[in-house]
Amino acid sequence: MKYLCLICAEKVMEQMTEADAERHFEEYRTFIEDIRASGHYLGCNRLLPPDSATTIRVRQGKVAITDGPWVETKEQLGGYFLIEARDLDEAIKVAARIPGAWIGCVEVRPVAEDARTLEVLGLPGGSAAARAGIAAEKRR
């Protein structure tokens, strides 16, 4: 099963001292090497600070654009890992080793892989199974 690990912290790399950022990058390098070797790694990336964000909302066909994050909070979304784990317990064990969890938090969330979602995304396993699920819902 796939899990998205969202990393939040009060400081992102750009807001750290050079020495702290370098140490944190090295902690991530080691963690990534470990989860690649264990087979849990599917993908990851770091996000730029919230002041580089643009938030959009579409209401009644009109696009509203706001610079920066959409909510004021101390913790900032700093990056993510997409991992493969047997179950939530294993995903939590992997996420607990993410260096960002040591200075912030990591939200672990299952990725939707139901037939209907897979069909909409055009991924294998979606079409026939999703049609069967949709037909069953209509019969209810």
PDB file of C-alpha atoms in Angstrom:
ATOM      1  CA  MET A   1       0.000   0.000   0.000  1.00  0.00           C
ATOM      2  CA  LYS A   2       1.192   3.526  -0.747  1.00  0.00           C
ATOM      3  CA  TYR A   3       1.407   6.255   1.888  1.00  0.00           C
ATOM      4  CA  LEU A   4       2.113   9.957   1.539  1.00  0.00           C
ATOM      5  CA  CYS A   5       4.223  11.370   4.357  1.00  0.00           C
ATOM      6  CA  LEU A   6       3.768  15.141   4.590  1.00  0.00           C
ATOM      7  CA  ILE A   7       6.586  16.855   6.470  1.00  0.00           C
ATOM      8  CA  CYS A   8       5.793  20.008   8.474  1.00  0.00           C
ATOM      9  CA  ALA A   9       8.152  22.118  10.567  1.00  0.00           C
ATOM     10  CA  GLU A  10       8.462  25.633  11.888  1.00  0.00           C
ATOM     11  CA  LYS A  11      11.633  26.160   9.825  1.00  0.00           C
ATOM     12  CA  VAL A  12      12.471  25.007   6.320  1.00  0.00           C
ATOM     13  CA  MET A  13      16.039  24.656   5.011  1.00  0.00           C
ATOM     14  CA  GLU A  14      16.224  28.258   3.780  1.00  0.00           C
ATOM     15  CA  GLN A  15      15.434  29.508   7.280  1.00  0.00           C
ATOM     16  CA  MET A  16      18.132  27.441   9.027  1.00  0.00           C
ATOM     17  CA  THR A  17      21.726  28.405   9.636  1.00  0.00           C
ATOM     18  CA  GLU A  18      24.093  27.060   7.008  1.00  0.00           C
ATOM     19  CA  ALA A  19      25.514  24.516   9.477  1.00  0.00           C
ATOM     20  CA  ASP A  20      22.049  23.306  10.569  1.00  0.00           C
ATOM     21  CA  ALA A  21      20.835  23.032   6.971  1.00  0.00           C
ATOM     22  CA  GLU A  22      23.950  21.078   5.948  1.00  0.00           C
ATOM     23  CA  ARG A  23      23.493  18.659   8.861  1.00  0.00           C
ATOM     24  CA  HIS A  24      19.800  18.248   8.032  1.00  0.00           C
ATOM     25  CA  PHE A  25      20.562  17.588   4.336  1.00  0.00           C
ATOM     26  CA  GLU A  26      23.008  14.860   5.410  1.00  0.00           C
ATOM     27  CA  GLU A  27      20.390  13.303   7.700  1.00  0.00           C
ATOM     28  CA  TYR A  28      18.011  13.192   4.742  1.00  0.00           C
ATOM     29  CA  ARG A  29      20.679  11.727   2.459  1.00  0.00           C
ATOM     30  CA  THR A  30      21.220   8.871   4.926  1.00  0.00           C
ATOM     31  CA  PHE A  31      17.472   8.309   5.399  1.00  0.00           C
ATOM     32  CA  ILE A  32      16.844   8.214   1.633  1.00  0.00           C
ATOM     33  CA  GLU A  33      19.675   5.723   1.101  1.00  0.00           C
ATOM     34  CA  ASP A  34      18.170   3.520   3.839  1.00  0.00           C
ATOM     35  CA  ILE A  35      14.607   3.517   2.495  1.00  0.00           C
ATOM     36  CA  ARG A  36      15.795   2.943  -1.069  1.00  0.00           C
ATOM     37  CA  ALA A  37      17.678  -0.112   0.180  1.00  0.00           C
ATOM     38  CA  SER A  38      14.673  -1.364   2.164  1.00  0.00           C
ATOM     39  CA  GLY A  39      12.302  -0.994  -0.807  1.00  0.00           C
ATOM     40  CA  HIS A  40      10.010   1.548   0.859  1.00  0.00           C
ATOM     41  CA  TYR A  41      11.048   4.500  -1.330  1.00  0.00           C
ATOM     42  CA  LEU A  42       8.739   5.569  -4.179  1.00  0.00           C
ATOM     43  CA  GLY A  43       9.459   9.307  -4.401  1.00  0.00           C
ATOM     44  CA  CYS A  44      10.116  12.495  -2.485  1.00  0.00           C
ATOM     45  CA  ASN A  45      10.934  16.150  -2.807  1.00  0.00           C
ATOM     46  CA  ARG A  46      11.480  19.269  -0.779  1.00  0.00           C
ATOM     47  CA  LEU A  47       9.254  22.314  -1.157  1.00  0.00           C
ATOM     48  CA  LEU A  48      10.433  25.906  -1.274  1.00  0.00           C
ATOM     49  CA  PRO A  49       9.315  28.191   1.589  1.00  0.00           C
ATOM     50  CA  PRO A  50       5.654  29.255   1.819  1.00  0.00           C
ATOM     51  CA  ASP A  51       6.414  32.782   0.601  1.00  0.00           C
ATOM     52  CA  SER A  52       7.065  31.228  -2.829  1.00  0.00           C
ATOM     53  CA  ALA A  53       3.583  29.677  -2.899  1.00  0.00           C
ATOM     54  CA  THR A  54       0.574  30.823  -4.884  1.00  0.00           C
ATOM     55  CA  THR A  55      -2.892  29.768  -3.768  1.00  0.00           C
ATOM     56  CA  ILE A  56      -5.801  29.690  -6.190  1.00  0.00           C
ATOM     57  CA  ARG A  57      -9.527  29.364  -5.616  1.00  0.00           C
ATOM     58  CA  VAL A  58     -12.148  29.040  -8.305  1.00  0.00           C
ATOM     59  CA  ARG A  59     -15.626  30.234  -7.363  1.00  0.00           C
ATOM     60  CA  GLN A  60     -18.432  30.508  -9.881  1.00  0.00           C
ATOM     61  CA  GLY A  61     -15.923  30.264 -12.723  1.00  0.00           C
ATOM     62  CA  LYS A  62     -13.674  33.065 -11.428  1.00  0.00           C
ATOM     63  CA  VAL A  63     -10.082  32.415 -10.409  1.00  0.00           C
ATOM     64  CA  ALA A  64      -8.812  34.220  -7.314  1.00  0.00           C
ATOM     65  CA  ILE A  65      -5.040  34.200  -6.791  1.00  0.00           C
ATOM     66  CA  THR A  66      -3.313  34.832  -3.464  1.00  0.00           C
ATOM     67  CA  ASP A  67       0.422  34.985  -2.904  1.00  0.00           C
ATOM     68  CA  GLY A  68       1.708  32.734  -0.154  1.00  0.00           C
ATOM     69  CA  PRO A  69       0.123  29.871   1.761  1.00  0.00           C
ATOM     70  CA  TRP A  70      -3.611  29.560   2.120  1.00  0.00           C
ATOM     71  CA  VAL A  71      -3.574  29.394   5.915  1.00  0.00           C
ATOM     72  CA  GLU A  72      -1.572  31.119   8.623  1.00  0.00           C
ATOM     73  CA  THR A  73       0.229  28.589  10.785  1.00  0.00           C
ATOM     74  CA  LYS A  74       3.557  28.226  12.543  1.00  0.00           C
ATOM     75  CA  GLU A  75       4.309  24.907  10.892  1.00  0.00           C
ATOM     76  CA  GLN A  76       5.029  24.904   7.178  1.00  0.00           C
ATOM     77  CA  LEU A  77       4.683  22.105   4.659  1.00  0.00           C
ATOM     78  CA  GLY A  78       8.311  21.450   3.826  1.00  0.00           C
ATOM     79  CA  GLY A  79       8.241  18.330   1.680  1.00  0.00           C
ATOM     80  CA  TYR A  80       6.941  14.828   1.241  1.00  0.00           C
ATOM     81  CA  PHE A  81       7.839  11.189   0.803  1.00  0.00           C
ATOM     82  CA  LEU A  82       5.747   8.699  -1.117  1.00  0.00           C
ATOM     83  CA  ILE A  83       6.442   5.295   0.383  1.00  0.00           C
ATOM     84  CA  GLU A  84       5.331   1.694  -0.036  1.00  0.00           C
ATOM     85  CA  ALA A  85       4.489  -0.115   3.200  1.00  0.00           C
ATOM     86  CA  ARG A  86       2.728  -3.335   4.147  1.00  0.00           C
ATOM     87  CA  ASP A  87       0.283  -1.463   6.422  1.00  0.00           C
ATOM     88  CA  LEU A  88      -0.124   1.692   8.510  1.00  0.00           C
ATOM     89  CA  ASP A  89       2.064   0.319  11.304  1.00  0.00           C
ATOM     90  CA  GLU A  90       4.975  -0.178   8.920  1.00  0.00           C
ATOM     91  CA  ALA A  91       4.355   3.246   7.323  1.00  0.00           C
ATOM     92  CA  ILE A  92       4.518   4.870  10.773  1.00  0.00           C
ATOM     93  CA  LYS A  93       7.816   3.128  11.508  1.00  0.00           C
ATOM     94  CA  VAL A  94       9.279   4.463   8.246  1.00  0.00           C
ATOM     95  CA  ALA A  95       7.848   7.966   8.801  1.00  0.00           C
ATOM     96  CA  ALA A  96       9.278   8.107  12.323  1.00  0.00           C
ATOM     97  CA  ARG A  97      12.757   7.925  10.752  1.00  0.00           C
ATOM     98  CA  ILE A  98      12.158  10.988   8.518  1.00  0.00           C
ATOM     99  CA  PRO A  99      14.513  13.705   9.819  1.00  0.00           C
ATOM    100  CA  GLY A 100      11.750  16.332   9.624  1.00  0.00           C
ATOM    101  CA  ALA A 101       9.809  14.435  12.306  1.00  0.00           C
ATOM    102  CA  TRP A 102      12.609  15.250  14.763  1.00  0.00           C
ATOM    103  CA  ILE A 103      12.022  19.015  14.492  1.00  0.00           C
ATOM    104  CA  GLY A 104       8.411  19.133  13.316  1.00  0.00           C
ATOM    105  CA  CYS A 105       5.824  16.514  12.441  1.00  0.00           C
ATOM    106  CA  VAL A 106       4.991  14.062   9.685  1.00  0.00           C
ATOM    107  CA  GLU A 107       1.412  13.356   8.651  1.00  0.00           C
ATOM    108  CA  VAL A 108       1.044   9.823   7.265  1.00  0.00           C
ATOM    109  CA  ARG A 109      -1.878   9.387   4.908  1.00  0.00           C
ATOM    110  CA  PRO A 110      -2.868   6.382   2.750  1.00  0.00           C
ATOM    111  CA  VAL A 111      -3.004   7.009  -0.987  1.00  0.00           C
ATOM    112  CA  ALA A 112      -6.385   6.180  -2.558  1.00  0.00           C
ATOM    113  CA  GLU A 113      -6.055   3.176  -4.832  1.00  0.00           C
ATOM    114  CA  ASP A 114      -9.686   2.127  -5.119  1.00  0.00           C
ATOM    115  CA  ALA A 115     -11.009   1.067  -8.516  1.00  0.00           C
ATOM    116  CA  ARG A 116     -12.906   4.287  -9.193  1.00  0.00           C
ATOM    117  CA  THR A 117      -9.863   6.456  -8.402  1.00  0.00           C
ATOM    118  CA  LEU A 118      -7.581   4.293 -10.540  1.00  0.00           C
ATOM    119  CA  GLU A 119     -10.034   4.537 -13.438  1.00  0.00           C
ATOM    120  CA  VAL A 120     -10.258   8.336 -13.245  1.00  0.00           C
ATOM    121  CA  LEU A 121      -6.459   8.539 -13.113  1.00  0.00           C
ATOM    122  CA  GLY A 122      -6.183   6.201 -16.107  1.00  0.00           C
ATOM    123  CA  LEU A 123      -4.133   3.687 -14.138  1.00  0.00           C
ATOM    124  CA  PRO A 124      -4.207  -0.106 -14.428  1.00  0.00           C
ATOM    125  CA  GLY A 125      -6.781  -1.884 -12.299  1.00  0.00           C
ATOM    126  CA  GLY A 126      -9.371   0.803 -12.612  1.00  0.00           C
ATOM    127  CA  SER A 127     -11.732   0.431 -15.503  1.00  0.00           C
ATOM    128  CA  ALA A 128     -13.541  -2.921 -15.194  1.00  0.00           C
ATOM    129  CA  ALA A 129     -13.447  -2.945 -11.413  1.00  0.00           C
ATOM    130  CA  ALA A 130     -14.666   0.643 -11.181  1.00  0.00           C
ATOM    131  CA  ARG A 131     -17.526  -0.033 -13.583  1.00  0.00           C
ATOM    132  CA  ALA A 132     -18.593  -2.963 -11.404  1.00  0.00           C
ATOM    133  CA  GLY A 133     -18.486  -0.757  -8.301  1.00  0.00           C
ATOM    134  CA  ILE A 134     -20.452   2.031  -9.983  1.00  0.00           C
ATOM    135  CA  ALA A 135     -23.071  -0.448 -11.189  1.00  0.00           C
ATOM    136  CA  ALA A 136     -23.400  -1.895  -7.682  1.00  0.00           C
ATOM    137  CA  GLU A 137     -23.883   1.597  -6.213  1.00  0.00           C
ATOM    138  CA  LYS A 138     -26.621   2.382  -8.738  1.00  0.00           C
ATOM    139  CA  ARG A 139     -28.486  -0.794  -7.730  1.00  0.00           C
ATOM    140  CA  ARG A 140     -28.619   0.350  -4.078  1.00  0.00           C
TER     141      ARG A 140
END
